Amino acid sequence: MASGSAITGTFQLNIGGAGNVTVNDNINISTAKLVKDGAGILKLNAGMNYSGNTEVDGGEIWFGNSGSANSSTIWIGNGGSMSTTAKVWIESGGTTISSAINVNNGSANTRFLGGLNTTGTATYSGAIGVNNGDLNLEANNAGGTVEFTGAVTTSSGRYVTASGPGLVILSGTGNNTGIGDRVIVTGK
């Protein structure tokens, strides 16, 4: 979906199915939300201008070089079942996503947050709350680094796993609050 002009309106935008969709223009849906479900990939290569949530109930959202979630909160697994895989990736080093992120309803093998970059650092600077599911922080490719500079917190009994052939860094003030020995690092 590359329209040459922004997607505009005041409505909830649902993108689903098994196919892959690339959006190269701004999404301006005011106070509404963007919902991604289905097994496919939604690649966002432009700014997002709305204050509603971004929800990944299934499949993947990739933030490209110019992609952003603006000020909306990103929910991973908000409306999906515990067995449905939901992933959020930054595609390139040098890109920062500043949105707060909440994780619900899943295990570490179904909820992913990280980078696909092979060089440079992909950064998540917003707070991350692992509420009702486990989360896998992943640097998916060798040579890539993913840094989490916001506080990462978990509810009782939830797990955060860091993995992948790249480097995962938790560097923010307040990082690991409530995580303690539940952070499991499997990649480097």
Backbone as numpy.savetxt, mean C-alpha at the origin, in Angstrom:
# Nx Ny Nz CAx CAy CAz Cx Cy Cz
-6.66 2.38 -18.72 -7.52 3.54 -18.72 -6.62 4.76 -18.72
-6.41 5.32 -19.86 -5.64 6.55 -19.98 -6.46 7.50 -20.84
-7.17 8.40 -20.21 -8.19 9.17 -20.91 -7.70 10.48 -21.51
-6.55 10.94 -21.10 -6.10 12.24 -21.57 -6.64 13.37 -20.72
-7.58 13.09 -19.86 -8.08 14.07 -18.91 -8.41 13.35 -17.61
-8.54 14.10 -16.56 -8.75 13.53 -15.24 -10.10 12.82 -15.14
-10.17 11.82 -14.25 -11.43 11.19 -13.89 -12.02 12.07 -12.79
-13.18 12.65 -13.05 -13.73 13.61 -12.10 -15.16 13.26 -11.72
-15.60 13.78 -10.59 -16.96 13.58 -10.12 -16.99 13.48 -8.61
-18.16 13.17 -8.08 -18.33 12.97 -6.65 -19.00 11.62 -6.48
-18.25 10.57 -6.68 -18.78 9.22 -6.63 -17.68 8.26 -6.19
-18.09 7.12 -5.67 -17.13 6.08 -5.34 -16.66 5.44 -6.63
-15.37 5.23 -6.77 -14.80 4.62 -7.96 -14.33 3.23 -7.60
-14.96 2.20 -8.18 -14.57 0.81 -7.97 -13.86 0.30 -9.21
-12.68 -0.27 -9.02 -11.94 -0.88 -10.11 -11.67 -2.32 -9.70
-12.18 -3.27 -10.47 -12.07 -4.67 -10.07 -11.82 -5.58 -11.26
-11.90 -6.86 -10.97 -11.70 -7.87 -11.99 -10.28 -8.40 -12.00
-10.03 -9.35 -12.88 -8.73 -10.00 -12.96 -7.76 -9.28 -13.89
-8.24 -8.35 -14.70 -7.38 -7.64 -15.63 -6.59 -6.54 -14.96
-5.59 -6.03 -15.66 -4.75 -4.94 -15.15 -5.19 -3.62 -15.76
-5.18 -2.56 -14.95 -5.61 -1.22 -15.38 -4.52 -0.22 -15.02
-4.16 0.65 -15.96 -3.22 1.73 -15.70 -3.94 3.06 -15.85
-3.80 3.93 -14.84 -4.41 5.26 -14.88 -3.26 6.27 -14.94
-3.19 7.02 -16.03 -2.11 7.99 -16.23 -2.55 9.42 -15.95
-3.78 9.62 -15.51 -4.32 10.94 -15.25 -4.82 11.02 -13.81
-4.98 12.26 -13.33 -5.47 12.45 -11.97 -6.86 11.87 -11.78
-7.12 11.37 -10.58 -8.46 10.97 -10.18 -8.95 12.01 -9.19
-10.00 12.73 -9.56 -10.56 13.80 -8.74 -12.00 13.44 -8.39
-12.19 12.71 -7.29 -13.54 12.26 -6.93 -13.98 12.85 -5.59
-13.48 14.03 -5.27 -13.92 14.82 -4.12 -13.79 14.05 -2.81
-14.89 13.86 -2.10 -14.85 13.19 -0.79 -15.14 11.70 -0.90
-15.29 11.19 -2.11 -15.58 9.77 -2.31 -14.31 8.94 -2.14
-14.44 7.62 -2.31 -13.29 6.75 -2.14 -13.03 5.93 -3.39
-11.80 5.42 -3.47 -11.37 4.53 -4.54 -11.28 3.13 -3.94
-11.95 2.16 -4.56 -11.93 0.77 -4.08 -11.36 -0.12 -5.17
-10.33 -0.88 -4.82 -9.73 -1.87 -5.73 -10.09 -3.25 -5.21
-10.74 -4.07 -6.05 -11.00 -5.46 -5.69 -10.74 -6.33 -6.92
-10.87 -7.63 -6.79 -10.51 -8.52 -7.88 -9.02 -8.78 -7.87
-8.57 -9.74 -8.65 -7.18 -10.20 -8.61 -6.21 -9.34 -9.41
-6.69 -8.41 -10.21 -5.83 -7.64 -11.10 -5.01 -6.58 -10.40
-4.23 -5.85 -11.22 -3.35 -4.78 -10.75 -3.90 -3.44 -11.22
-3.97 -2.47 -10.31 -4.29 -1.08 -10.63 -3.02 -0.27 -10.47
-2.52 0.27 -11.58 -1.29 1.07 -11.55 -1.67 2.54 -11.67
-1.28 3.33 -10.65 -1.59 4.76 -10.60 -0.33 5.56 -10.91
-0.34 6.24 -12.05 0.83 7.01 -12.49 0.62 8.52 -12.36
-0.38 8.94 -11.61 -0.66 10.36 -11.46 -1.15 10.64 -10.05
-1.36 11.90 -9.74 -1.82 12.29 -8.42 -3.28 11.94 -8.20
-3.60 11.62 -6.98 -4.97 11.33 -6.60 -5.47 12.49 -5.76
-6.57 13.10 -6.17 -7.10 14.28 -5.49 -8.49 13.99 -4.95
-8.55 13.31 -3.83 -9.81 13.04 -3.16 -9.50 12.80 -1.69
-10.48 13.01 -0.83 -10.23 12.86 0.61 -10.81 11.58 1.17
-11.55 10.82 0.37 -12.05 9.53 0.81 -10.92 8.51 0.88
-11.21 7.34 1.42 -10.20 6.29 1.56 -9.82 5.69 0.22
-8.63 5.08 0.19 -8.22 4.19 -0.87 -8.25 2.80 -0.26
-9.09 1.91 -0.77 -9.24 0.58 -0.20 -8.78 -0.49 -1.18
-7.91 -1.36 -0.71 -7.46 -2.49 -1.51 -8.08 -3.73 -0.89
-9.22 -4.16 -1.44 -9.92 -5.32 -0.92 -9.45 -6.60 -1.58
-8.78 -6.49 -2.72 -8.23 -7.62 -3.44 -7.34 -7.13 -4.55
-6.39 -7.95 -4.96 -5.46 -7.57 -6.01 -4.39 -6.63 -5.51
-3.90 -5.77 -6.41 -2.75 -4.92 -6.09 -2.97 -3.49 -6.58
-2.43 -2.53 -5.83 -2.26 -1.16 -6.32 -0.77 -0.89 -6.39
-0.32 -0.42 -7.55 1.07 0.00 -7.74 1.06 1.52 -7.89
1.87 2.21 -7.09 2.06 3.64 -7.25 3.28 3.86 -8.12
3.09 4.42 -9.32 4.18 4.70 -10.25 4.96 5.92 -9.83
5.87 6.38 -10.71 6.76 7.51 -10.41 6.02 8.74 -9.92
4.90 9.08 -10.52 4.16 10.28 -10.15 2.89 9.95 -9.39
2.71 8.68 -9.05 1.49 8.28 -8.36 1.49 8.69 -6.91
0.31 8.99 -6.39 0.18 9.33 -4.98 -1.23 9.02 -4.52
-1.39 8.88 -3.21 -2.72 8.66 -2.65 -3.24 9.93 -2.03
-2.52 11.03 -2.20 -2.90 12.33 -1.65 -3.08 12.21 -0.14
-4.16 12.72 0.41 -4.31 12.72 1.86 -5.21 11.58 2.35
-5.65 10.73 1.44 -6.56 9.67 1.85 -5.83 8.59 2.64
-6.58 7.89 3.50 -6.03 6.74 4.22 -6.10 5.53 3.31
-5.04 4.73 3.30 -5.03 3.50 2.51 -5.41 2.35 3.44
-6.42 1.58 3.05 -6.85 0.41 3.80 -6.48 -0.83 3.01
-5.73 -1.74 3.62 -5.37 -2.99 2.98 -6.22 -4.09 3.59
-7.07 -4.72 2.76 -7.94 -5.78 3.25 -9.16 -5.28 3.98
-9.61 -4.09 3.66 -10.73 -3.51 4.41 -12.03 -4.28 4.22
-12.37 -4.62 2.99 -13.63 -5.31 2.74 -13.44 -6.71 2.19
-12.19 -7.12 2.02 -11.93 -8.44 1.47 -11.95 -9.52 2.53
-12.06 -10.77 2.08 -12.04 -11.88 3.02 -10.61 -12.13 3.49
-10.45 -12.89 4.57 -9.12 -13.16 5.13 -8.21 -13.88 4.14
-8.79 -14.64 3.19 -7.97 -15.40 2.26 -7.69 -14.67 0.95
-8.27 -13.49 0.76 -8.05 -12.71 -0.46 -6.76 -11.89 -0.31
-5.88 -11.99 -1.30 -4.62 -11.27 -1.26 -4.83 -9.80 -1.63
-4.25 -8.90 -0.83 -4.31 -7.46 -1.07 -2.91 -6.89 -0.89
-2.42 -6.17 -1.92 -1.04 -5.67 -1.91 -0.99 -4.21 -2.33
-0.08 -3.47 -1.70 0.20 -2.09 -2.10 1.70 -1.99 -2.33
2.09 -1.50 -3.51 3.50 -1.40 -3.88 3.83 0.00 -4.36
5.06 0.44 -4.08 5.66 1.59 -4.76 6.55 0.99 -5.84
6.37 1.46 -7.07 7.06 0.84 -8.19 8.51 1.27 -8.35
8.85 2.51 -7.99 10.19 3.04 -8.28 10.82 3.68 -7.05
12.14 3.56 -6.95 12.87 4.27 -5.92 12.70 5.76 -6.10
12.74 6.51 -5.00 12.57 7.95 -5.05 11.13 8.40 -4.89
10.19 7.45 -4.82 8.77 7.77 -4.64 8.41 7.64 -3.16
7.62 8.58 -2.65 7.16 8.55 -1.25 5.64 8.57 -1.22
5.06 7.69 -0.42 3.63 7.69 -0.13 3.49 8.15 1.32
2.76 9.25 1.53 2.67 9.83 2.86 1.36 9.49 3.58
0.49 8.78 2.94 -0.81 8.45 3.54 -0.66 7.51 4.74
-1.57 7.66 5.70 -1.69 6.67 6.78 -2.19 5.37 6.16
-1.77 4.23 6.73 -2.15 2.92 6.20 -2.68 2.06 7.33
-3.83 1.41 7.10 -4.41 0.49 8.06 -4.58 -0.88 7.42
-4.29 -1.94 8.19 -4.36 -3.31 7.69 -5.44 -4.06 8.47
-6.34 -4.70 7.74 -7.43 -5.47 8.36 -7.55 -6.85 7.73
-8.15 -7.77 8.47 -8.69 -9.03 7.96 -7.74 -9.86 7.10
-6.64 -10.35 7.66 -5.79 -11.23 6.87 -4.56 -11.68 7.61
-3.82 -12.56 6.97 -2.57 -13.06 7.53 -1.41 -12.52 6.72
-0.18 -12.77 7.18 1.00 -12.22 6.52 1.15 -12.72 5.09
0.54 -13.83 4.75 0.64 -14.30 3.37 -0.47 -13.74 2.48
-1.30 -12.83 3.02 -2.34 -12.20 2.19 -2.31 -10.68 2.22
-1.53 -10.06 3.08 -1.46 -8.60 3.17 -0.01 -8.15 2.99
0.26 -7.37 1.93 1.62 -6.95 1.61 1.69 -5.44 1.43
2.82 -4.87 1.84 3.09 -3.45 1.66 4.58 -3.32 1.40
4.96 -2.67 0.31 6.39 -2.57 0.05 6.72 -1.93 -1.27
7.88 -2.38 -1.83 8.41 -1.79 -3.05 8.78 -2.82 -4.08
8.63 -2.43 -5.35 9.04 -3.24 -6.49 10.32 -2.71 -7.11
10.88 -1.65 -6.51 12.04 -0.98 -7.06 13.28 -1.87 -7.03
14.13 -1.73 -8.07 15.39 -2.47 -8.12 16.57 -1.60 -7.71
16.37 -0.29 -7.64 17.39 0.65 -7.17 16.70 1.73 -6.34
17.47 2.45 -5.57 16.93 3.57 -4.81 16.04 3.12 -3.66
15.40 4.12 -3.03 14.57 3.85 -1.86 13.14 4.28 -2.12
12.20 3.36 -1.90 10.77 3.66 -1.89 10.40 3.92 -0.44
9.63 4.98 -0.17 9.39 5.40 1.21 7.90 5.49 1.51
7.52 4.93 2.67 6.19 5.13 3.24 6.40 5.97 4.49
5.85 7.20 4.50 6.10 8.10 5.62 4.92 8.24 6.57
3.77 7.68 6.22 2.60 7.75 7.09 2.63 6.67 8.16
1.80 6.85 9.18 1.67 5.84 10.23 1.01 4.59 9.66
1.44 3.43 10.16 0.89 2.15 9.71 0.31 1.44 10.92
-0.98 1.11 10.85 -1.65 0.40 11.92 -2.07 -0.99 11.46
-1.57 -2.00 12.15 -1.93 -3.39 11.83 -3.03 -3.76 12.83
-4.28 -3.62 12.39 -5.42 -3.68 13.29 -5.97 -5.08 13.50
-6.30 -5.73 12.41 -7.06 -6.96 12.53 -6.53 -8.01 11.57
-5.25 -7.92 11.22 -4.64 -8.87 10.30 -3.14 -8.73 10.41
-2.40 -9.68 9.87 -0.95 -9.62 9.86 -0.48 -8.93 8.59
0.77 -8.43 8.59 1.27 -7.64 7.46 2.68 -8.07 7.10
2.93 -8.20 5.80 4.26 -8.48 5.29 4.82 -7.21 4.65
5.88 -6.64 5.24 6.59 -5.51 4.65 7.66 -6.10 3.75
7.65 -5.74 2.47 8.52 -6.45 1.54 9.26 -5.52 0.60
10.59 -5.77 0.46 11.41 -5.19 -0.59 11.53 -6.30 -1.63
10.72 -6.22 -2.65 10.47 -7.34 -3.55 11.62 -7.67 -4.50
12.56 -6.74 -4.70 13.64 -6.97 -5.67 15.00 -6.65 -5.07
16.00 -7.47 -5.42 17.38 -7.23 -5.00 17.81 -5.86 -5.49
18.55 -5.13 -4.66 19.02 -3.79 -5.01 18.08 -2.69 -4.59
16.83 -3.04 -4.28 15.85 -2.05 -3.86 15.76 -1.96 -2.35
15.44 -0.76 -1.86 15.24 -0.53 -0.43 13.84 0.05 -0.24
13.16 -0.41 0.81 11.87 0.16 1.19 12.01 0.63 2.63
11.74 1.93 2.85 11.88 2.49 4.19 10.52 2.94 4.70
10.24 2.58 5.95 9.01 2.96 6.64 9.39 3.96 7.72
9.08 5.25 7.50 9.52 6.31 8.41 8.44 6.73 9.39
7.23 6.23 9.23 6.15 6.51 10.17 6.08 5.41 11.22
5.35 5.65 12.29 5.21 4.66 13.35 4.44 3.45 12.84
4.91 2.25 13.18 4.23 1.01 12.86 3.70 0.43 14.16
2.40 0.28 14.25 1.79 -0.23 15.49 0.91 -1.44 15.17
0.77 -2.32 16.15 -0.08 -3.50 15.97 -1.04 -3.64 17.13
-2.15 -4.30 16.86 -3.04 -4.69 17.95 -2.54 -6.02 18.51
-3.05 -6.42 19.63 -2.59 -7.62 20.33 -2.61 -8.85 19.43
-1.50 -9.57 19.40 -1.42 -10.82 18.67 -1.18 -10.71 17.18
-1.04 -9.51 16.64 -0.81 -9.34 15.21 0.68 -9.38 14.92
1.06 -9.78 13.72 2.46 -9.93 13.35 2.82 -9.06 12.17
4.06 -8.58 12.17 4.63 -7.87 11.04 5.88 -8.64 10.62
5.93 -9.01 9.34 7.05 -9.76 8.80 7.75 -8.88 7.77
9.07 -8.80 7.83 9.86 -8.08 6.81 10.59 -9.11 5.98
10.40 -9.04 4.64 11.01 -10.07 3.81 11.33 -9.53 2.43
11.89 -10.41 1.60 12.24 -10.09 0.22 13.74 -9.96 0.06
14.21 -10.02 -1.17 15.66 -9.95 -1.43 16.24 -8.55 -1.27
15.41 -7.52 -1.24 15.88 -6.15 -1.01 15.99 -5.86 0.47
16.16 -4.59 0.82 16.34 -4.16 2.20 15.09 -3.46 2.72
14.59 -3.88 3.88 13.47 -3.23 4.55 14.00 -2.49 5.76
13.68 -1.18 5.87 14.14 -0.37 6.99 12.94 0.21 7.72
12.87 0.03 9.04 11.89 0.69 9.88 12.64 1.75 10.66
12.45 3.03 10.31 13.31 4.09 10.88 12.56 5.18 11.61
11.25 5.15 11.63 10.49 6.26 12.17 10.45 6.32 13.68
10.21 7.51 14.21 9.98 7.69 15.63 8.70 6.96 15.99
8.76 6.10 17.00 7.59 5.34 17.38 7.45 4.03 16.62
8.36 3.76 15.66 8.32 2.49 14.95 8.41 1.34 15.94
7.76 0.29 15.63 7.77 -0.94 16.41 6.94 -0.83 17.68
6.20 0.26 17.88 5.36 0.38 19.05 4.35 -0.76 19.04
4.37 -1.56 20.10 3.45 -2.68 20.18 3.89 -3.89 19.39
5.00 -3.79 18.65 5.46 -4.93 17.86 6.43 -5.78 18.64
7.42 -5.15 19.26 8.39 -5.89 20.06 9.02 -7.02 19.27
8.99 -8.22 19.82 9.64 -9.36 19.18 8.78 -9.96 18.07
7.65 -9.33 17.73 6.81 -9.86 16.67 7.27 -9.42 15.29
8.32 -8.60 15.17 8.86 -8.27 13.85 9.80 -9.40 13.45
9.53 -10.01 12.32 10.31 -11.14 11.85 11.00 -10.70 10.57
12.32 -10.68 10.53 13.05 -10.26 9.35 13.59 -11.50 8.66
13.16 -11.72 7.38 13.58 -12.92 6.65 14.38 -12.60 5.40
14.45 -11.35 5.00 15.19 -11.00 3.78 16.23 -9.94 4.08
17.16 -9.74 3.16 18.19 -8.71 3.34 18.74 -8.25 2.03
